[in-house]
Short mmCIF file of C-alpha atoms in Angstrom, two decimals:
data_model
loop_
_atom_site.label_atom_id
_atom_site.label_comp_id
_atom_site.label_asym_id
_atom_site.label_seq_id
_atom_site.Cartn_x
_atom_site.Cartn_y
_atom_site.Cartn_z
CA MET A 1 -37.93 -10.23 22.80
CA TYR A 2 -40.65 -11.46 19.46
CA TRP A 3 -40.82 -14.18 17.34
CA LEU A 4 -41.46 -13.82 13.50
CA GLU A 5 -43.08 -15.95 11.25
CA LEU A 6 -41.31 -15.61 7.88
CA ALA A 7 -42.94 -16.44 4.47
CA GLY A 8 -41.14 -16.76 0.89
CA GLU A 9 -38.37 -19.29 -0.57
CA THR A 10 -35.87 -17.63 0.95
CA ASP A 11 -35.53 -17.25 4.71
CA ALA A 12 -32.76 -14.88 4.32
CA PHE A 13 -34.31 -12.44 2.46
CA ALA A 14 -37.44 -12.41 4.46
CA ALA A 15 -35.46 -11.84 7.61
CA TYR A 16 -33.13 -8.88 6.01
CA GLU A 17 -36.56 -7.31 5.08
CA ALA A 18 -37.63 -7.88 8.49
CA SER A 19 -34.71 -5.92 9.54
CA THR A 20 -35.57 -2.61 8.09
CA ALA A 21 -38.87 -3.08 10.83
CA ALA A 22 -37.11 -4.61 13.67
CA THR A 23 -34.15 -4.69 15.51
CA GLY A 24 -31.66 -7.75 15.97
CA VAL A 25 -33.26 -9.82 14.03
CA GLU A 26 -31.74 -13.85 14.06
CA LEU A 27 -32.94 -16.72 12.12
CA LEU A 28 -33.71 -19.30 14.59
CA ALA A 29 -35.36 -22.33 12.11
CA PRO A 30 -37.03 -22.58 8.64
CA GLY A 31 -39.67 -19.68 8.16
CA VAL A 32 -38.95 -18.42 12.46
CA ALA A 33 -36.85 -15.56 13.19
CA ARG A 34 -35.97 -13.54 16.61
CA ALA A 35 -36.26 -9.83 17.04
CA GLY A 36 -35.52 -7.54 19.66
CA SER A 37 -38.13 -5.10 19.33
CA VAL A 38 -40.55 -4.39 16.43
CA ALA A 39 -41.66 -1.35 14.77
CA THR A 40 -45.69 -1.12 13.99
CA GLY A 41 -44.84 -1.31 10.13
CA VAL A 42 -43.56 -4.76 10.60
CA VAL A 43 -47.33 -6.05 9.71
CA ASP A 44 -46.95 -4.03 6.36
CA LEU A 45 -43.85 -6.33 5.40
CA ALA A 46 -44.07 -8.56 2.30
CA TYR A 47 -42.08 -11.57 3.80
CA THR A 48 -43.16 -11.42 7.65
CA ARG A 49 -46.91 -13.10 8.29
CA ALA A 50 -46.79 -11.97 11.96
CA ALA A 51 -45.06 -11.12 14.83
CA HIS A 52 -45.57 -12.22 18.27
CA GLU A 53 -44.58 -10.86 21.48
CA ALA A 54 -42.58 -13.88 23.39
CA VAL A 55 -43.63 -15.11 26.83
CA ALA A 56 -40.83 -17.37 27.74
CA ARG A 57 -38.13 -19.37 26.02
CA THR A 58 -36.46 -22.71 27.56
CA ASP A 59 -34.43 -25.17 26.29
CA ALA A 60 -35.71 -28.97 25.44
CA ASP A 61 -35.23 -30.91 28.61
CA LEU A 62 -36.91 -34.44 29.36
CA ALA A 63 -37.24 -34.34 32.60
#
């Protein structure tokens, strides 16, 4: 799983562009999307600043 840092004014457009170089792109928050896998061409996208491999994910919890 990867986290994508999106740029531009419209996250939906940036996510659509990212889907040309990544699979399973899903918007999570403003400027952030998740992808199942990415191709090497993701660095050439205009509206994706960076792609980071996810180490772990957890739900927020006060404990």
